[in-house]
mmCIF file with all atom_site columns, C-alpha atoms and ligand atoms in Angstrom:
data_model
loop_
_atom_site.group_PDB
_atom_site.id
_atom_site.type_symbol
_atom_site.label_atom_id
_atom_site.label_alt_id
_atom_site.label_comp_id
_atom_site.label_asym_id
_atom_site.label_entity_id
_atom_site.label_seq_id
_atom_site.pdbx_PDB_ins_code
_atom_site.Cartn_x
_atom_site.Cartn_y
_atom_site.Cartn_z
_atom_site.occupancy
_atom_site.B_iso_or_equiv
_atom_site.pdbx_formal_charge
_atom_site.auth_seq_id
_atom_site.auth_comp_id
_atom_site.auth_asym_id
_atom_site.auth_atom_id
_atom_site.pdbx_PDB_model_num
ATOM   1  C  CA  . MET A 1 1  ? 0.166   0.120   0.047  1.00 63.00 ? 1  MET A CA  1
ATOM   2  C  CA  . GLU A 1 2  ? 1.472   3.463   -0.801 1.00 80.00 ? 2  GLU A CA  1
ATOM   3  C  CA  . LEU A 1 3  ? 1.247   5.886   1.609  1.00 89.00 ? 3  LEU A CA  1
ATOM   4  C  CA  . ASN A 1 4  ? -0.977  8.787   1.539  1.00 92.00 ? 4  ASN A CA  1
ATOM   5  C  CA  . TRP A 1 5  ? 1.083   11.889  2.641  1.00 94.00 ? 5  TRP A CA  1
ATOM   6  C  CA  . SER A 1 6  ? -1.773  14.456  3.259  1.00 91.00 ? 6  SER A CA  1
ATOM   7  C  CA  . ARG A 1 7  ? -3.164  11.855  6.476  1.00 93.00 ? 7  ARG A CA  1
ATOM   8  C  CA  . CYS A 1 8  ? -1.477  11.162  9.299  1.00 94.00 ? 8  CYS A CA  1
ATOM   9  C  CA  . VAL A 1 9  ? 1.626   9.030   8.489  1.00 95.00 ? 9  VAL A CA  1
ATOM   10 C  CA  . ILE A 1 10 ? 1.595   6.973   11.447 1.00 95.00 ? 10 ILE A CA  1
ATOM   11 C  CA  . TYR A 1 11 ? -1.796  5.767   10.749 1.00 90.00 ? 11 TYR A CA  1
ATOM   12 C  CA  . GLN A 1 12 ? -3.810  6.515   7.795  1.00 90.00 ? 12 GLN A CA  1
ATOM   13 C  CA  . GLN A 1 13 ? -7.539  6.618   8.377  1.00 81.00 ? 13 GLN A CA  1
ATOM   14 C  CA  . ASP A 1 14 ? -9.916  9.475   8.380  1.00 70.00 ? 14 ASP A CA  1
ATOM   15 C  CA  . PRO A 1 15 ? -8.995  12.146  10.967 1.00 63.00 ? 15 PRO A CA  1
ATOM   16 C  CA  . SER A 1 16 ? -11.411 13.203  13.047 1.00 78.00 ? 16 SER A CA  1
ATOM   17 C  CA  . GLU A 1 17 ? -8.773  15.235  15.480 1.00 84.00 ? 17 GLU A CA  1
ATOM   18 C  CA  . PRO A 1 18 ? -6.359  17.681  13.095 1.00 90.00 ? 18 PRO A CA  1
ATOM   19 C  CA  . LEU A 1 19 ? -3.679  17.089  11.537 1.00 91.00 ? 19 LEU A CA  1
ATOM   20 C  CA  . LYS A 1 20 ? 0.078   18.332  13.573 1.00 89.00 ? 20 LYS A CA  1
ATOM   21 C  CA  . CYS A 1 21 ? 2.699   18.841  10.950 1.00 89.00 ? 21 CYS A CA  1
ATOM   22 C  CA  . PRO A 1 22 ? 5.783   19.203  12.769 1.00 87.00 ? 22 PRO A CA  1
ATOM   23 C  CA  . LEU A 1 23 ? 7.401   21.290  10.075 1.00 85.00 ? 23 LEU A CA  1
ATOM   24 C  CA  . GLN A 1 24 ? 4.652   24.369  11.322 1.00 82.00 ? 24 GLN A CA  1
ATOM   25 C  CA  . SER A 1 25 ? 6.201   24.494  14.424 1.00 69.00 ? 25 SER A CA  1
ATOM   26 C  CA  . ARG A 1 26 ? 6.978   27.036  15.668 1.00 65.00 ? 26 ARG A CA  1
ATOM   27 C  CA  . ASP A 1 27 ? 10.753  26.672  16.371 1.00 70.00 ? 27 ASP A CA  1
ATOM   28 C  CA  . PRO A 1 28 ? 12.612  26.618  13.184 1.00 66.00 ? 28 PRO A CA  1
ATOM   29 C  CA  . SER A 1 29 ? 15.141  24.931  14.446 1.00 70.00 ? 29 SER A CA  1
ATOM   30 C  CA  . ASP A 1 30 ? 13.760  22.304  14.894 1.00 73.00 ? 30 ASP A CA  1
ATOM   31 C  CA  . LYS A 1 31 ? 11.720  20.915  11.758 1.00 76.00 ? 31 LYS A CA  1
ATOM   32 C  CA  . THR A 1 32 ? 13.807  18.013  11.049 1.00 87.00 ? 32 THR A CA  1
ATOM   33 C  CA  . GLY A 1 33 ? 14.475  16.536  14.642 1.00 91.00 ? 33 GLY A CA  1
ATOM   34 C  CA  . VAL A 1 34 ? 11.219  15.835  15.556 1.00 91.00 ? 34 VAL A CA  1
ATOM   35 C  CA  . TYR A 1 35 ? 10.862  13.960  12.338 1.00 94.00 ? 35 TYR A CA  1
ATOM   36 C  CA  . ALA A 1 36 ? 14.820  12.306  13.256 1.00 95.00 ? 36 ALA A CA  1
ATOM   37 C  CA  . SER A 1 37 ? 13.662  11.613  17.017 1.00 95.00 ? 37 SER A CA  1
ATOM   38 C  CA  . PHE A 1 38 ? 10.119  9.755   15.440 1.00 96.00 ? 38 PHE A CA  1
ATOM   39 C  CA  . LEU A 1 39 ? 11.970  7.609   13.061 1.00 97.00 ? 39 LEU A CA  1
ATOM   40 C  CA  . ASN A 1 40 ? 14.718  6.450   15.494 1.00 96.00 ? 40 ASN A CA  1
ATOM   41 C  CA  . ASN A 1 41 ? 12.254  5.613   17.687 1.00 97.00 ? 41 ASN A CA  1
ATOM   42 C  CA  . VAL A 1 42 ? 9.890   3.755   15.113 1.00 97.00 ? 42 VAL A CA  1
ATOM   43 C  CA  . GLU A 1 43 ? 13.338  1.460   14.276 1.00 96.00 ? 43 GLU A CA  1
ATOM   44 C  CA  . GLN A 1 44 ? 14.184  0.874   17.839 1.00 96.00 ? 44 GLN A CA  1
ATOM   45 C  CA  . PHE A 1 45 ? 10.131  -0.316  18.312 1.00 96.00 ? 45 PHE A CA  1
ATOM   46 C  CA  . ARG A 1 46 ? 10.769  -2.429  15.613 1.00 96.00 ? 46 ARG A CA  1
ATOM   47 C  CA  . VAL A 1 47 ? 13.696  -4.262  17.547 1.00 95.00 ? 47 VAL A CA  1
ATOM   48 C  CA  . VAL A 1 48 ? 11.577  -5.028  20.302 1.00 95.00 ? 48 VAL A CA  1
ATOM   49 C  CA  . ASP A 1 49 ? 9.104   -5.643  18.211 1.00 94.00 ? 49 ASP A CA  1
ATOM   50 C  CA  . ALA A 1 50 ? 6.767   -3.725  19.712 1.00 96.00 ? 50 ALA A CA  1
ATOM   51 C  CA  . VAL A 1 51 ? 5.433   -1.619  17.006 1.00 96.00 ? 51 VAL A CA  1
ATOM   52 C  CA  . PRO A 1 52 ? 2.089   0.036   18.552 1.00 94.00 ? 52 PRO A CA  1
ATOM   53 C  CA  . VAL A 1 53 ? 0.263   0.420   14.823 1.00 93.00 ? 53 VAL A CA  1
ATOM   54 C  CA  . GLU A 1 54 ? 1.215   -0.839  12.131 1.00 90.00 ? 54 GLU A CA  1
ATOM   55 C  CA  . LEU A 1 55 ? 2.984   1.684   9.910  1.00 93.00 ? 55 LEU A CA  1
ATOM   56 C  CA  . LEU A 1 56 ? 3.200   2.715   6.462  1.00 89.00 ? 56 LEU A CA  1
ATOM   57 C  CA  . PHE A 1 57 ? 6.740   2.745   5.317  1.00 90.00 ? 57 PHE A CA  1
ATOM   58 C  CA  . GLY A 1 58 ? 9.682   0.310   5.840  1.00 87.00 ? 58 GLY A CA  1
ATOM   59 C  CA  . ASN A 1 59 ? 13.114  0.968   7.795  1.00 85.00 ? 59 ASN A CA  1
ATOM   60 C  CA  . ASN A 1 60 ? 14.307  3.108   5.031  1.00 89.00 ? 60 ASN A CA  1
ATOM   61 C  CA  . GLU A 1 61 ? 12.738  5.783   5.226  1.00 93.00 ? 61 GLU A CA  1
ATOM   62 C  CA  . THR A 1 62 ? 13.804  9.047   5.583  1.00 95.00 ? 62 THR A CA  1
ATOM   63 C  CA  . VAL A 1 63 ? 14.172  12.295  7.384  1.00 94.00 ? 63 VAL A CA  1
ATOM   64 C  CA  . GLU A 1 64 ? 14.640  14.455  3.479  1.00 94.00 ? 64 GLU A CA  1
ATOM   65 C  CA  . ASN A 1 65 ? 11.444  12.162  2.440  1.00 94.00 ? 65 ASN A CA  1
ATOM   66 C  CA  . TYR A 1 66 ? 9.334   13.371  5.380  1.00 95.00 ? 66 TYR A CA  1
ATOM   67 C  CA  . VAL A 1 67 ? 10.354  16.910  4.906  1.00 93.00 ? 67 VAL A CA  1
ATOM   68 C  CA  . SER A 1 68 ? 9.803   17.401  1.150  1.00 93.00 ? 68 SER A CA  1
ATOM   69 C  CA  . HIS A 1 69 ? 6.967   15.449  2.119  1.00 94.00 ? 69 HIS A CA  1
ATOM   70 C  CA  . SER A 1 70 ? 5.739   17.544  4.944  1.00 93.00 ? 70 SER A CA  1
ATOM   71 C  CA  . ALA A 1 71 ? 5.130   14.962  6.592  1.00 95.00 ? 71 ALA A CA  1
ATOM   72 C  CA  . ALA A 1 72 ? 2.268   15.238  9.818  1.00 94.00 ? 72 ALA A CA  1
ATOM   73 C  CA  . TRP A 1 73 ? 0.457   13.493  11.893 1.00 94.00 ? 73 TRP A CA  1
ATOM   74 C  CA  . HIS A 1 74 ? -1.862  13.157  14.586 1.00 93.00 ? 74 HIS A CA  1
ATOM   75 C  CA  . LYS A 1 75 ? -0.863  14.523  18.027 1.00 91.00 ? 75 LYS A CA  1
ATOM   76 C  CA  . SER A 1 76 ? -2.296  11.199  19.911 1.00 92.00 ? 76 SER A CA  1
ATOM   77 C  CA  . CYS A 1 77 ? -0.524  8.748   17.113 1.00 94.00 ? 77 CYS A CA  1
ATOM   78 C  CA  . HIS A 1 78 ? 2.750   10.617  17.970 1.00 95.00 ? 78 HIS A CA  1
ATOM   79 C  CA  . LEU A 1 79 ? 2.561   10.036  21.670 1.00 95.00 ? 79 LEU A CA  1
ATOM   80 C  CA  . LYS A 1 80 ? 2.451   6.168   20.501 1.00 96.00 ? 80 LYS A CA  1
ATOM   81 C  CA  . PHE A 1 81 ? 6.024   6.754   19.855 1.00 97.00 ? 81 PHE A CA  1
ATOM   82 C  CA  . SER A 1 82 ? 7.201   8.672   22.195 1.00 97.00 ? 82 SER A CA  1
ATOM   83 C  CA  . SER A 1 83 ? 10.373  7.791   24.236 1.00 96.00 ? 83 SER A CA  1
ATOM   84 C  CA  . SER A 1 84 ? 8.672   6.947   27.487 1.00 97.00 ? 84 SER A CA  1
ATOM   85 C  CA  . LYS A 1 85 ? 6.117   4.696   25.662 1.00 97.00 ? 85 LYS A CA  1
ATOM   86 C  CA  . LEU A 1 86 ? 9.831   3.349   24.208 1.00 97.00 ? 86 LEU A CA  1
ATOM   87 C  CA  . ALA A 1 87 ? 11.134  2.277   27.196 1.00 97.00 ? 87 ALA A CA  1
ATOM   88 C  CA  . LYS A 1 88 ? 8.239   1.217   28.487 1.00 95.00 ? 88 LYS A CA  1
ATOM   89 C  CA  . ALA A 1 89 ? 7.872   -1.463  25.496 1.00 95.00 ? 89 ALA A CA  1
ATOM   90 C  CA  . LYS A 1 90 ? 11.916  -2.114  26.239 1.00 94.00 ? 90 LYS A CA  1
ATOM   91 C  CA  . LYS A 1 91 ? 11.141  -3.251  29.876 1.00 92.00 ? 91 LYS A CA  1
ATOM   92 C  CA  . ARG A 1 92 ? 8.681   -5.453  29.078 1.00 87.00 ? 92 ARG A CA  1
ATOM   93 C  CA  . THR A 1 93 ? 10.656  -6.972  26.135 1.00 79.00 ? 93 THR A CA  1
ATOM   94 C  CA  . HIS A 1 94 ? 13.211  -7.661  28.780 1.00 70.00 ? 94 HIS A CA  1
ATOM   95 C  CA  . LYS A 1 95 ? 11.347  -9.909  31.021 1.00 66.00 ? 95 LYS A CA  1
ATOM   96 C  CA  . HIS A 1 96 ? 10.936  -12.469 27.795 1.00 57.00 ? 96 HIS A CA  1
ATOM   97 C  CA  . ASP A 1 97 ? 14.650  -13.151 29.141 1.00 56.00 ? 97 ASP A CA  1
ATOM   98 C  CA  . THR A 1 98 ? 13.724  -16.065 31.200 1.00 54.00 ? 98 THR A CA  1
HETATM 99 ZN ZN1 . ZN  B 2 .  ? -2.891  9.920   13.535 1.00 65.11 ? 1  ZN  B ZN1 1
#
């Protein structure tokens, strides 16, 4: 399936919630940083096999591509990939060791 960039890149359903694009963030120095940390978190969620939602983009997704498409997401979707959620997911997988 092709990613529809005019929709939420995380969960491509019809939004009842307004989309947020980090490129419109007030701090212009943080434009790519938000994408970079999101993609980094996605990668780590994949490593621990705990991706919270099925994603339509692969491991080769780049920050540049996100910027060129002005990738947007819902705040609630983005939150699922936050660093604190990642930390919890990592903790959970550590229990598998036994
Ligand atoms: Zn969404």
